[in-house]
Amino acid sequence: MDLQLENRVILVVGGTGLIGRAVVERLRAEGAVAVPASRHGEDGVRLDAGSDDSVAAALEEVLERFGEIDGLVIAAAPSAQTLDPARKSDPAQVLAAVDGKALRFVRVANAVLPLMTDAGYGRIVGVSGQNALQTGNLAGSVRNAALIIAAKNLADSAAGTGVTVNTVSPGIVSAAPSRDVRPGQGGQTSPADVADLIAFLVSPLAGTISGESIAVGHRVRGVTSM
């Protein structure tokens, strides 16, 4: 399938991480101009999603170099393994987790949205996680659910402008995923699996999909969906 991404400029925030690298590789394979962004700026632009000034400077650099931003992928967040299980309901950790994932998504998306709405076209995809639908770690659940809710609000606000906003929710992501799915447990997913879905969502073909949260994985324990 031709995703019609040839020469599309897509900024990948967190583009040097496990999922971000796979997204950059997948988009470039489709002919897109994938621009990785990270706090250290390796092989791309320097962008700290926790800083308004850094976000503004990074967007200015991308526009100067490429003239436009057709798509935005936000995969920048501390790993779930950084959350202290002993403090899973600690308000300070919950607040930090939401800031580190959901608010950073909002900060970058808010900065890019006006550019896209003015252009009449744009695709934004945030990487959430299946913990949004699971209990057991309040910080992990809330940070992912908050990102999904934020994306839905932005999607609705951009309805009719040619801009879509969606999220993908991976389960356990591994560079070498196991094929085994134990009873009652979720299966593992490769970064490439996640990147395949993201590539579709940032393509022109996904113009009628917005405000959605799509799971990427095998079995997910939970009783509801968002």
mmCIF file with all atom_site columns, C-alpha atoms in Angstrom:
data_model
loop_
_atom_site.group_PDB
_atom_site.id
_atom_site.type_symbol
_atom_site.label_atom_id
_atom_site.label_alt_id
_atom_site.label_comp_id
_atom_site.label_asym_id
_atom_site.label_entity_id
_atom_site.label_seq_id
_atom_site.pdbx_PDB_ins_code
_atom_site.Cartn_x
_atom_site.Cartn_y
_atom_site.Cartn_z
_atom_site.occupancy
_atom_site.B_iso_or_equiv
_atom_site.pdbx_formal_charge
_atom_site.auth_seq_id
_atom_site.auth_comp_id
_atom_site.auth_asym_id
_atom_site.auth_atom_id
_atom_site.pdbx_PDB_model_num
ATOM 1   C CA . MET A 1 1   ? 0.000   0.000   0.000  1.00 0.00 ? 1   MET A CA 1
ATOM 2   C CA . ASP A 1 2   ? 1.285   3.439   -0.934 1.00 0.00 ? 2   ASP A CA 1
ATOM 3   C CA . LEU A 1 3   ? 0.801   5.637   2.131  1.00 0.00 ? 3   LEU A CA 1
ATOM 4   C CA . GLN A 1 4   ? 1.327   8.788   0.023  1.00 0.00 ? 4   GLN A CA 1
ATOM 5   C CA . LEU A 1 5   ? 4.008   10.041  2.394  1.00 0.00 ? 5   LEU A CA 1
ATOM 6   C CA . GLU A 1 6   ? 6.565   10.969  -0.264 1.00 0.00 ? 6   GLU A CA 1
ATOM 7   C CA . ASN A 1 7   ? 8.283   14.229  0.787  1.00 0.00 ? 7   ASN A CA 1
ATOM 8   C CA . ARG A 1 8   ? 5.899   14.787  3.690  1.00 0.00 ? 8   ARG A CA 1
ATOM 9   C CA . VAL A 1 9   ? 7.737   16.475  6.578  1.00 0.00 ? 9   VAL A CA 1
ATOM 10  C CA . ILE A 1 10  ? 7.053   14.652  9.820  1.00 0.00 ? 10  ILE A CA 1
ATOM 11  C CA . LEU A 1 11  ? 8.573   15.664  13.139 1.00 0.00 ? 11  LEU A CA 1
ATOM 12  C CA . VAL A 1 12  ? 9.145   12.713  15.476 1.00 0.00 ? 12  VAL A CA 1
ATOM 13  C CA . VAL A 1 13  ? 9.569   13.895  19.061 1.00 0.00 ? 13  VAL A CA 1
ATOM 14  C CA . GLY A 1 14  ? 11.386  11.213  20.988 1.00 0.00 ? 14  GLY A CA 1
ATOM 15  C CA . GLY A 1 15  ? 12.835  10.121  17.671 1.00 0.00 ? 15  GLY A CA 1
ATOM 16  C CA . THR A 1 16  ? 15.903  8.520   19.242 1.00 0.00 ? 16  THR A CA 1
ATOM 17  C CA . GLY A 1 17  ? 13.968  6.243   21.607 1.00 0.00 ? 17  GLY A CA 1
ATOM 18  C CA . LEU A 1 18  ? 12.972  2.628   21.014 1.00 0.00 ? 18  LEU A CA 1
ATOM 19  C CA . ILE A 1 19  ? 9.644   3.435   19.352 1.00 0.00 ? 19  ILE A CA 1
ATOM 20  C CA . GLY A 1 20  ? 10.745  6.769   17.904 1.00 0.00 ? 20  GLY A CA 1
ATOM 21  C CA . ARG A 1 21  ? 13.671  5.254   16.011 1.00 0.00 ? 21  ARG A CA 1
ATOM 22  C CA . ALA A 1 22  ? 11.370  2.655   14.471 1.00 0.00 ? 22  ALA A CA 1
ATOM 23  C CA . VAL A 1 23  ? 8.922   5.374   13.433 1.00 0.00 ? 23  VAL A CA 1
ATOM 24  C CA . VAL A 1 24  ? 11.665  7.425   11.776 1.00 0.00 ? 24  VAL A CA 1
ATOM 25  C CA . GLU A 1 25  ? 12.913  4.361   9.902  1.00 0.00 ? 25  GLU A CA 1
ATOM 26  C CA . ARG A 1 26  ? 9.408   3.390   8.767  1.00 0.00 ? 26  ARG A CA 1
ATOM 27  C CA . LEU A 1 27  ? 8.539   6.873   7.570  1.00 0.00 ? 27  LEU A CA 1
ATOM 28  C CA . ARG A 1 28  ? 11.778  7.240   5.648  1.00 0.00 ? 28  ARG A CA 1
ATOM 29  C CA . ALA A 1 29  ? 11.094  3.911   3.972  1.00 0.00 ? 29  ALA A CA 1
ATOM 30  C CA . GLU A 1 30  ? 7.866   5.500   2.702  1.00 0.00 ? 30  GLU A CA 1
ATOM 31  C CA . GLY A 1 31  ? 9.774   8.461   1.284  1.00 0.00 ? 31  GLY A CA 1
ATOM 32  C CA . ALA A 1 32  ? 8.826   10.893  4.037  1.00 0.00 ? 32  ALA A CA 1
ATOM 33  C CA . VAL A 1 33  ? 11.182  13.499  5.443  1.00 0.00 ? 33  VAL A CA 1
ATOM 34  C CA . ALA A 1 34  ? 11.230  12.198  9.018  1.00 0.00 ? 34  ALA A CA 1
ATOM 35  C CA . VAL A 1 35  ? 12.919  14.619  11.407 1.00 0.00 ? 35  VAL A CA 1
ATOM 36  C CA . PRO A 1 36  ? 13.891  13.091  14.766 1.00 0.00 ? 36  PRO A CA 1
ATOM 37  C CA . ALA A 1 37  ? 13.789  15.428  17.751 1.00 0.00 ? 37  ALA A CA 1
ATOM 38  C CA . SER A 1 38  ? 15.263  14.782  21.178 1.00 0.00 ? 38  SER A CA 1
ATOM 39  C CA . ARG A 1 39  ? 16.679  16.656  24.150 1.00 0.00 ? 39  ARG A CA 1
ATOM 40  C CA . HIS A 1 40  ? 20.210  16.118  22.859 1.00 0.00 ? 40  HIS A CA 1
ATOM 41  C CA . GLY A 1 41  ? 19.445  16.627  19.171 1.00 0.00 ? 41  GLY A CA 1
ATOM 42  C CA . GLU A 1 42  ? 21.168  13.496  17.868 1.00 0.00 ? 42  GLU A CA 1
ATOM 43  C CA . ASP A 1 43  ? 20.754  13.228  14.079 1.00 0.00 ? 43  ASP A CA 1
ATOM 44  C CA . GLY A 1 44  ? 17.982  15.808  14.080 1.00 0.00 ? 44  GLY A CA 1
ATOM 45  C CA . VAL A 1 45  ? 16.809  18.800  16.092 1.00 0.00 ? 45  VAL A CA 1
ATOM 46  C CA . ARG A 1 46  ? 17.118  19.561  19.787 1.00 0.00 ? 46  ARG A CA 1
ATOM 47  C CA . LEU A 1 47  ? 13.730  19.649  21.504 1.00 0.00 ? 47  LEU A CA 1
ATOM 48  C CA . ASP A 1 48  ? 12.867  19.415  25.189 1.00 0.00 ? 48  ASP A CA 1
ATOM 49  C CA . ALA A 1 49  ? 9.123   18.809  25.362 1.00 0.00 ? 49  ALA A CA 1
ATOM 50  C CA . GLY A 1 50  ? 9.117   20.146  28.910 1.00 0.00 ? 50  GLY A CA 1
ATOM 51  C CA . SER A 1 51  ? 10.118  23.636  27.782 1.00 0.00 ? 51  SER A CA 1
ATOM 52  C CA . ASP A 1 52  ? 7.978   26.067  25.781 1.00 0.00 ? 52  ASP A CA 1
ATOM 53  C CA . ASP A 1 53  ? 11.081  27.912  24.594 1.00 0.00 ? 53  ASP A CA 1
ATOM 54  C CA . SER A 1 54  ? 12.759  24.712  23.428 1.00 0.00 ? 54  SER A CA 1
ATOM 55  C CA . VAL A 1 55  ? 9.645   23.604  21.547 1.00 0.00 ? 55  VAL A CA 1
ATOM 56  C CA . ALA A 1 56  ? 9.338   26.993  19.829 1.00 0.00 ? 56  ALA A CA 1
ATOM 57  C CA . ALA A 1 57  ? 13.010  26.999  18.827 1.00 0.00 ? 57  ALA A CA 1
ATOM 58  C CA . ALA A 1 58  ? 12.796  23.464  17.446 1.00 0.00 ? 58  ALA A CA 1
ATOM 59  C CA . LEU A 1 59  ? 9.723   24.232  15.349 1.00 0.00 ? 59  LEU A CA 1
ATOM 60  C CA . GLU A 1 60  ? 11.380  27.360  13.997 1.00 0.00 ? 60  GLU A CA 1
ATOM 61  C CA . GLU A 1 61  ? 14.408  25.294  12.973 1.00 0.00 ? 61  GLU A CA 1
ATOM 62  C CA . VAL A 1 62  ? 12.269  22.668  11.234 1.00 0.00 ? 62  VAL A CA 1
ATOM 63  C CA . LEU A 1 63  ? 10.320  25.326  9.349  1.00 0.00 ? 63  LEU A CA 1
ATOM 64  C CA . GLU A 1 64  ? 13.508  27.088  8.278  1.00 0.00 ? 64  GLU A CA 1
ATOM 65  C CA . ARG A 1 65  ? 15.011  23.838  7.002  1.00 0.00 ? 65  ARG A CA 1
ATOM 66  C CA . PHE A 1 66  ? 11.962  22.187  5.446  1.00 0.00 ? 66  PHE A CA 1
ATOM 67  C CA . GLY A 1 67  ? 9.299   24.879  5.066  1.00 0.00 ? 67  GLY A CA 1
ATOM 68  C CA . GLU A 1 68  ? 6.423   22.960  6.630  1.00 0.00 ? 68  GLU A CA 1
ATOM 69  C CA . ILE A 1 69  ? 5.354   20.357  9.164  1.00 0.00 ? 69  ILE A CA 1
ATOM 70  C CA . ASP A 1 70  ? 2.845   17.886  7.738  1.00 0.00 ? 70  ASP A CA 1
ATOM 71  C CA . GLY A 1 71  ? 2.892   15.419  10.605 1.00 0.00 ? 71  GLY A CA 1
ATOM 72  C CA . LEU A 1 72  ? 3.858   15.199  14.257 1.00 0.00 ? 72  LEU A CA 1
ATOM 73  C CA . VAL A 1 73  ? 4.561   12.058  16.260 1.00 0.00 ? 73  VAL A CA 1
ATOM 74  C CA . ILE A 1 74  ? 5.113   12.455  19.997 1.00 0.00 ? 74  ILE A CA 1
ATOM 75  C CA . ALA A 1 75  ? 6.803   9.436   21.541 1.00 0.00 ? 75  ALA A CA 1
ATOM 76  C CA . ALA A 1 76  ? 8.761   11.294  24.207 1.00 0.00 ? 76  ALA A CA 1
ATOM 77  C CA . ALA A 1 77  ? 8.132   10.208  27.787 1.00 0.00 ? 77  ALA A CA 1
ATOM 78  C CA . PRO A 1 78  ? 10.070  8.564   30.591 1.00 0.00 ? 78  PRO A CA 1
ATOM 79  C CA . SER A 1 79  ? 9.846   4.775   30.466 1.00 0.00 ? 79  SER A CA 1
ATOM 80  C CA . ALA A 1 80  ? 7.233   3.101   32.646 1.00 0.00 ? 80  ALA A CA 1
ATOM 81  C CA . GLN A 1 81  ? 10.143  1.391   34.392 1.00 0.00 ? 81  GLN A CA 1
ATOM 82  C CA . THR A 1 82  ? 11.112  4.775   35.863 1.00 0.00 ? 82  THR A CA 1
ATOM 83  C CA . LEU A 1 83  ? 7.940   4.797   37.980 1.00 0.00 ? 83  LEU A CA 1
ATOM 84  C CA . ASP A 1 84  ? 8.642   3.652   41.556 1.00 0.00 ? 84  ASP A CA 1
ATOM 85  C CA . PRO A 1 85  ? 6.214   0.787   42.386 1.00 0.00 ? 85  PRO A CA 1
ATOM 86  C CA . ALA A 1 86  ? 6.464   1.707   46.065 1.00 0.00 ? 86  ALA A CA 1
ATOM 87  C CA . ARG A 1 87  ? 5.073   5.168   45.224 1.00 0.00 ? 87  ARG A CA 1
ATOM 88  C CA . LYS A 1 88  ? 2.448   4.154   42.657 1.00 0.00 ? 88  LYS A CA 1
ATOM 89  C CA . SER A 1 89  ? -0.270  6.223   44.395 1.00 0.00 ? 89  SER A CA 1
ATOM 90  C CA . ASP A 1 90  ? 1.998   9.010   45.644 1.00 0.00 ? 90  ASP A CA 1
ATOM 91  C CA . PRO A 1 91  ? 0.486   12.324  44.449 1.00 0.00 ? 91  PRO A CA 1
ATOM 92  C CA . ALA A 1 92  ? 3.943   13.717  43.690 1.00 0.00 ? 92  ALA A CA 1
ATOM 93  C CA . GLN A 1 93  ? 4.786   10.787  41.422 1.00 0.00 ? 93  GLN A CA 1
ATOM 94  C CA . VAL A 1 94  ? 1.362   10.910  39.755 1.00 0.00 ? 94  VAL A CA 1
ATOM 95  C CA . LEU A 1 95  ? 1.811   14.617  39.037 1.00 0.00 ? 95  LEU A CA 1
ATOM 96  C CA . ALA A 1 96  ? 5.326   14.115  37.684 1.00 0.00 ? 96  ALA A CA 1
ATOM 97  C CA . ALA A 1 97  ? 4.136   11.217  35.514 1.00 0.00 ? 97  ALA A CA 1
ATOM 98  C CA . VAL A 1 98  ? 1.326   13.282  33.995 1.00 0.00 ? 98  VAL A CA 1
ATOM 99  C CA . ASP A 1 99  ? 3.705   16.174  33.354 1.00 0.00 ? 99  ASP A CA 1
ATOM 100 C CA . GLY A 1 100 ? 6.297   13.873  31.806 1.00 0.00 ? 100 GLY A CA 1
ATOM 101 C CA . LYS A 1 101 ? 3.871   12.339  29.325 1.00 0.00 ? 101 LYS A CA 1
ATOM 102 C CA . ALA A 1 102 ? 0.479   14.015  28.882 1.00 0.00 ? 102 ALA A CA 1
ATOM 103 C CA . LEU A 1 103 ? 1.468   17.644  29.400 1.00 0.00 ? 103 LEU A CA 1
ATOM 104 C CA . ARG A 1 104 ? 4.503   17.308  27.156 1.00 0.00 ? 104 ARG A CA 1
ATOM 105 C CA . PHE A 1 105 ? 2.227   15.943  24.454 1.00 0.00 ? 105 PHE A CA 1
ATOM 106 C CA . VAL A 1 106 ? -0.122  18.901  24.924 1.00 0.00 ? 106 VAL A CA 1
ATOM 107 C CA . ARG A 1 107 ? 2.736   21.415  24.858 1.00 0.00 ? 107 ARG A CA 1
ATOM 108 C CA . VAL A 1 108 ? 4.126   20.223  21.528 1.00 0.00 ? 108 VAL A CA 1
ATOM 109 C CA . ALA A 1 109 ? 0.738   19.555  19.933 1.00 0.00 ? 109 ALA A CA 1
ATOM 110 C CA . ASN A 1 110 ? -0.530  23.016  20.896 1.00 0.00 ? 110 ASN A CA 1
ATOM 111 C CA . ALA A 1 111 ? 2.520   24.594  19.284 1.00 0.00 ? 111 ALA A CA 1
ATOM 112 C CA . VAL A 1 112 ? 2.098   22.700  16.013 1.00 0.00 ? 112 VAL A CA 1
ATOM 113 C CA . LEU A 1 113 ? -1.693  22.805  15.668 1.00 0.00 ? 113 LEU A CA 1
ATOM 114 C CA . PRO A 1 114 ? -1.937  26.435  14.461 1.00 0.00 ? 114 PRO A CA 1
ATOM 115 C CA . LEU A 1 115 ? 0.619   25.736  11.732 1.00 0.00 ? 115 LEU A CA 1
ATOM 116 C CA . MET A 1 116 ? -1.390  22.762  10.547 1.00 0.00 ? 116 MET A CA 1
ATOM 117 C CA . THR A 1 117 ? -4.803  24.398  10.719 1.00 0.00 ? 117 THR A CA 1
ATOM 118 C CA . ASP A 1 118 ? -3.485  27.386  8.764  1.00 0.00 ? 118 ASP A CA 1
ATOM 119 C CA . ALA A 1 119 ? -2.179  24.957  6.129  1.00 0.00 ? 119 ALA A CA 1
ATOM 120 C CA . GLY A 1 120 ? -5.460  23.026  6.067  1.00 0.00 ? 120 GLY A CA 1
ATOM 121 C CA . TYR A 1 121 ? -3.670  19.733  6.632  1.00 0.00 ? 121 TYR A CA 1
ATOM 122 C CA . GLY A 1 122 ? -1.901  17.906  9.425  1.00 0.00 ? 122 GLY A CA 1
ATOM 123 C CA . ARG A 1 123 ? -1.548  14.657  11.302 1.00 0.00 ? 123 ARG A CA 1
ATOM 124 C CA . ILE A 1 124 ? -0.713  14.355  15.006 1.00 0.00 ? 124 ILE A CA 1
ATOM 125 C CA . VAL A 1 125 ? -0.142  11.038  16.768 1.00 0.00 ? 125 VAL A CA 1
ATOM 126 C CA . GLY A 1 126 ? 0.712   10.606  20.438 1.00 0.00 ? 126 GLY A CA 1
ATOM 127 C CA . VAL A 1 127 ? 2.059   7.421   21.984 1.00 0.00 ? 127 VAL A CA 1
ATOM 128 C CA . SER A 1 128 ? 0.075   6.495   25.089 1.00 0.00 ? 128 SER A CA 1
ATOM 129 C CA . GLY A 1 129 ? -0.027  2.992   26.568 1.00 0.00 ? 129 GLY A CA 1
ATOM 130 C CA . GLN A 1 130 ? -2.335  0.151   27.488 1.00 0.00 ? 130 GLN A CA 1
ATOM 131 C CA . ASN A 1 131 ? -1.893  0.971   31.173 1.00 0.00 ? 131 ASN A CA 1
ATOM 132 C CA . ALA A 1 132 ? -4.537  3.627   30.528 1.00 0.00 ? 132 ALA A CA 1
ATOM 133 C CA . LEU A 1 133 ? -7.086  0.796   30.676 1.00 0.00 ? 133 LEU A CA 1
ATOM 134 C CA . GLN A 1 134 ? -5.560  -1.089  33.592 1.00 0.00 ? 134 GLN A CA 1
ATOM 135 C CA . THR A 1 135 ? -5.405  -0.666  37.331 1.00 0.00 ? 135 THR A CA 1
ATOM 136 C CA . GLY A 1 136 ? -2.513  -1.504  39.620 1.00 0.00 ? 136 GLY A CA 1
ATOM 137 C CA . ASN A 1 137 ? -0.346  1.582   39.206 1.00 0.00 ? 137 ASN A CA 1
ATOM 138 C CA . LEU A 1 138 ? -2.116  4.902   39.589 1.00 0.00 ? 138 LEU A CA 1
ATOM 139 C CA . ALA A 1 139 ? 0.712   6.974   38.125 1.00 0.00 ? 139 ALA A CA 1
ATOM 140 C CA . GLY A 1 140 ? 1.033   4.710   35.080 1.00 0.00 ? 140 GLY A CA 1
ATOM 141 C CA . SER A 1 141 ? -2.703  4.631   34.455 1.00 0.00 ? 141 SER A CA 1
ATOM 142 C CA . VAL A 1 142 ? -3.327  8.337   34.891 1.00 0.00 ? 142 VAL A CA 1
ATOM 143 C CA . ARG A 1 143 ? -0.452  9.552   32.724 1.00 0.00 ? 143 ARG A CA 1
ATOM 144 C CA . ASN A 1 144 ? -1.603  7.434   29.776 1.00 0.00 ? 144 ASN A CA 1
ATOM 145 C CA . ALA A 1 145 ? -5.313  8.129   30.238 1.00 0.00 ? 145 ALA A CA 1
ATOM 146 C CA . ALA A 1 146 ? -4.611  11.862  30.482 1.00 0.00 ? 146 ALA A CA 1
ATOM 147 C CA . LEU A 1 147 ? -2.759  11.791  27.159 1.00 0.00 ? 147 LEU A CA 1
ATOM 148 C CA . ILE A 1 148 ? -5.653  10.015  25.453 1.00 0.00 ? 148 ILE A CA 1
ATOM 149 C CA . ILE A 1 149 ? -8.192  12.477  26.870 1.00 0.00 ? 149 ILE A CA 1
ATOM 150 C CA . ALA A 1 150 ? -6.043  15.451  25.867 1.00 0.00 ? 150 ALA A CA 1
ATOM 151 C CA . ALA A 1 151 ? -5.701  14.114  22.327 1.00 0.00 ? 151 ALA A CA 1
ATOM 152 C CA . LYS A 1 152 ? -9.457  13.603  22.041 1.00 0.00 ? 152 LYS A CA 1
ATOM 153 C CA . ASN A 1 153 ? -10.079 17.193  23.094 1.00 0.00 ? 153 ASN A CA 1
ATOM 154 C CA . LEU A 1 154 ? -7.549  18.500  20.575 1.00 0.00 ? 154 LEU A CA 1
ATOM 155 C CA . ALA A 1 155 ? -9.026  16.281  17.860 1.00 0.00 ? 155 ALA A CA 1
ATOM 156 C CA . ASP A 1 156 ? -12.514 17.643  18.466 1.00 0.00 ? 156 ASP A CA 1
ATOM 157 C CA . SER A 1 157 ? -11.236 21.222  18.496 1.00 0.00 ? 157 SER A CA 1
ATOM 158 C CA . ALA A 1 158 ? -9.577  20.648  15.110 1.00 0.00 ? 158 ALA A CA 1
ATOM 159 C CA . ALA A 1 159 ? -12.548 18.937  13.474 1.00 0.00 ? 159 ALA A CA 1
ATOM 160 C CA . GLY A 1 160 ? -13.159 20.166  9.942  1.00 0.00 ? 160 GLY A CA 1
ATOM 161 C CA . THR A 1 161 ? -9.742  21.795  9.561  1.00 0.00 ? 161 THR A CA 1
ATOM 162 C CA . GLY A 1 162 ? -7.976  18.945  7.768  1.00 0.00 ? 162 GLY A CA 1
ATOM 163 C CA . VAL A 1 163 ? -6.003  18.119  10.916 1.00 0.00 ? 163 VAL A CA 1
ATOM 164 C CA . THR A 1 164 ? -6.390  14.818  12.751 1.00 0.00 ? 164 THR A CA 1
ATOM 165 C CA . VAL A 1 165 ? -5.207  13.887  16.246 1.00 0.00 ? 165 VAL A CA 1
ATOM 166 C CA . ASN A 1 166 ? -4.974  10.279  17.405 1.00 0.00 ? 166 ASN A CA 1
ATOM 167 C CA . THR A 1 167 ? -3.133  8.120   19.913 1.00 0.00 ? 167 THR A CA 1
ATOM 168 C CA . VAL A 1 168 ? -1.697  4.637   19.824 1.00 0.00 ? 168 VAL A CA 1
ATOM 169 C CA . SER A 1 169 ? -1.445  2.538   22.968 1.00 0.00 ? 169 SER A CA 1
ATOM 170 C CA . PRO A 1 170 ? 1.278   -0.107  22.878 1.00 0.00 ? 170 PRO A CA 1
ATOM 171 C CA . GLY A 1 171 ? 1.488   -2.877  25.416 1.00 0.00 ? 171 GLY A CA 1
ATOM 172 C CA . ILE A 1 172 ? 4.858   -4.376  26.262 1.00 0.00 ? 172 ILE A CA 1
ATOM 173 C CA . VAL A 1 173 ? 7.300   -3.265  23.565 1.00 0.00 ? 173 VAL A CA 1
ATOM 174 C CA . SER A 1 174 ? 10.453  -5.294  23.041 1.00 0.00 ? 174 SER A CA 1
ATOM 175 C CA . ALA A 1 175 ? 13.182  -5.234  20.403 1.00 0.00 ? 175 ALA A CA 1
ATOM 176 C CA . ALA A 1 176 ? 12.918  -9.039  20.376 1.00 0.00 ? 176 ALA A CA 1
ATOM 177 C CA . PRO A 1 177 ? 9.286   -9.815  21.282 1.00 0.00 ? 177 PRO A CA 1
ATOM 178 C CA . SER A 1 178 ? 8.291   -13.276 22.409 1.00 0.00 ? 178 SER A CA 1
ATOM 179 C CA . ARG A 1 179 ? 5.548   -15.068 20.504 1.00 0.00 ? 179 ARG A CA 1
ATOM 180 C CA . ASP A 1 180 ? 4.214   -16.558 23.730 1.00 0.00 ? 180 ASP A CA 1
ATOM 181 C CA . VAL A 1 181 ? 1.146   -14.961 25.296 1.00 0.00 ? 181 VAL A CA 1
ATOM 182 C CA . ARG A 1 182 ? 0.543   -16.391 28.740 1.00 0.00 ? 182 ARG A CA 1
ATOM 183 C CA . PRO A 1 183 ? -3.032  -16.778 30.036 1.00 0.00 ? 183 PRO A CA 1
ATOM 184 C CA . GLY A 1 184 ? -4.226  -13.540 31.567 1.00 0.00 ? 184 GLY A CA 1
ATOM 185 C CA . GLN A 1 185 ? -1.199  -11.605 30.343 1.00 0.00 ? 185 GLN A CA 1
ATOM 186 C CA . GLY A 1 186 ? -0.586  -9.270  27.433 1.00 0.00 ? 186 GLY A CA 1
ATOM 187 C CA . GLY A 1 187 ? 1.696   -10.220 24.575 1.00 0.00 ? 187 GLY A CA 1
ATOM 188 C CA . GLN A 1 188 ? 4.836   -8.385  23.505 1.00 0.00 ? 188 GLN A CA 1
ATOM 189 C CA . THR A 1 189 ? 5.007   -6.065  20.511 1.00 0.00 ? 189 THR A CA 1
ATOM 190 C CA . SER A 1 190 ? 7.956   -4.940  18.409 1.00 0.00 ? 190 SER A CA 1
ATOM 191 C CA . PRO A 1 191 ? 8.758   -1.256  17.804 1.00 0.00 ? 191 PRO A CA 1
ATOM 192 C CA . ALA A 1 192 ? 8.189   -1.922  14.094 1.00 0.00 ? 192 ALA A CA 1
ATOM 193 C CA . ASP A 1 193 ? 4.616   -3.059  14.805 1.00 0.00 ? 193 ASP A CA 1
ATOM 194 C CA . VAL A 1 194 ? 3.909   0.236   16.548 1.00 0.00 ? 194 VAL A CA 1
ATOM 195 C CA . ALA A 1 195 ? 5.628   2.196   13.778 1.00 0.00 ? 195 ALA A CA 1
ATOM 196 C CA . ASP A 1 196 ? 3.488   0.539   11.088 1.00 0.00 ? 196 ASP A CA 1
ATOM 197 C CA . LEU A 1 197 ? 0.302   1.831   12.700 1.00 0.00 ? 197 LEU A CA 1
ATOM 198 C CA . ILE A 1 198 ? 1.738   5.286   13.303 1.00 0.00 ? 198 ILE A CA 1
ATOM 199 C CA . ALA A 1 199 ? 2.871   5.530   9.672  1.00 0.00 ? 199 ALA A CA 1
ATOM 200 C CA . PHE A 1 200 ? -0.694  4.896   8.538  1.00 0.00 ? 200 PHE A CA 1
ATOM 201 C CA . LEU A 1 201 ? -2.176  7.415   10.978 1.00 0.00 ? 201 LEU A CA 1
ATOM 202 C CA . VAL A 1 202 ? 0.160   10.204  9.820  1.00 0.00 ? 202 VAL A CA 1
ATOM 203 C CA . SER A 1 203 ? -0.614  9.498   6.169  1.00 0.00 ? 203 SER A CA 1
ATOM 204 C CA . PRO A 1 204 ? -3.193  11.239  3.963  1.00 0.00 ? 204 PRO A CA 1
ATOM 205 C CA . LEU A 1 205 ? -5.102  7.941   3.884  1.00 0.00 ? 205 LEU A CA 1
ATOM 206 C CA . ALA A 1 206 ? -6.152  8.378   7.530  1.00 0.00 ? 206 ALA A CA 1
ATOM 207 C CA . GLY A 1 207 ? -8.004  11.638  6.993  1.00 0.00 ? 207 GLY A CA 1
ATOM 208 C CA . THR A 1 208 ? -11.294 10.384  8.438  1.00 0.00 ? 208 THR A CA 1
ATOM 209 C CA . ILE A 1 209 ? -9.759  8.944   11.608 1.00 0.00 ? 209 ILE A CA 1
ATOM 210 C CA . SER A 1 210 ? -9.456  11.450  14.448 1.00 0.00 ? 210 SER A CA 1
ATOM 211 C CA . GLY A 1 211 ? -9.909  11.405  18.203 1.00 0.00 ? 211 GLY A CA 1
ATOM 212 C CA . GLU A 1 212 ? -9.242  7.674   18.335 1.00 0.00 ? 212 GLU A CA 1
ATOM 213 C CA . SER A 1 213 ? -7.058  5.627   20.663 1.00 0.00 ? 213 SER A CA 1
ATOM 214 C CA . ILE A 1 214 ? -5.865  2.428   19.008 1.00 0.00 ? 214 ILE A CA 1
ATOM 215 C CA . ALA A 1 215 ? -4.250  -0.416  20.941 1.00 0.00 ? 215 ALA A CA 1
ATOM 216 C CA . VAL A 1 216 ? -1.161  -2.107  19.526 1.00 0.00 ? 216 VAL A CA 1
ATOM 217 C CA . GLY A 1 217 ? -0.561  -5.479  21.080 1.00 0.00 ? 217 GLY A CA 1
ATOM 218 C CA . HIS A 1 218 ? -2.163  -8.779  21.865 1.00 0.00 ? 218 HIS A CA 1
ATOM 219 C CA . ARG A 1 219 ? -4.469  -9.469  24.782 1.00 0.00 ? 219 ARG A CA 1
ATOM 220 C CA . VAL A 1 220 ? -5.153  -6.540  27.117 1.00 0.00 ? 220 VAL A CA 1
ATOM 221 C CA . ARG A 1 221 ? -6.536  -7.056  30.605 1.00 0.00 ? 221 ARG A CA 1
ATOM 222 C CA . GLY A 1 222 ? -9.275  -4.571  31.338 1.00 0.00 ? 222 GLY A CA 1
ATOM 223 C CA . VAL A 1 223 ? -13.009 -4.004  31.469 1.00 0.00 ? 223 VAL A CA 1
ATOM 224 C CA . THR A 1 224 ? -13.434 -0.847  29.413 1.00 0.00 ? 224 THR A CA 1
ATOM 225 C CA . SER A 1 225 ? -11.962 1.145   26.561 1.00 0.00 ? 225 SER A CA 1
ATOM 226 C CA . MET A 1 226 ? -11.523 4.853   25.928 1.00 0.00 ? 226 MET A CA 1
#
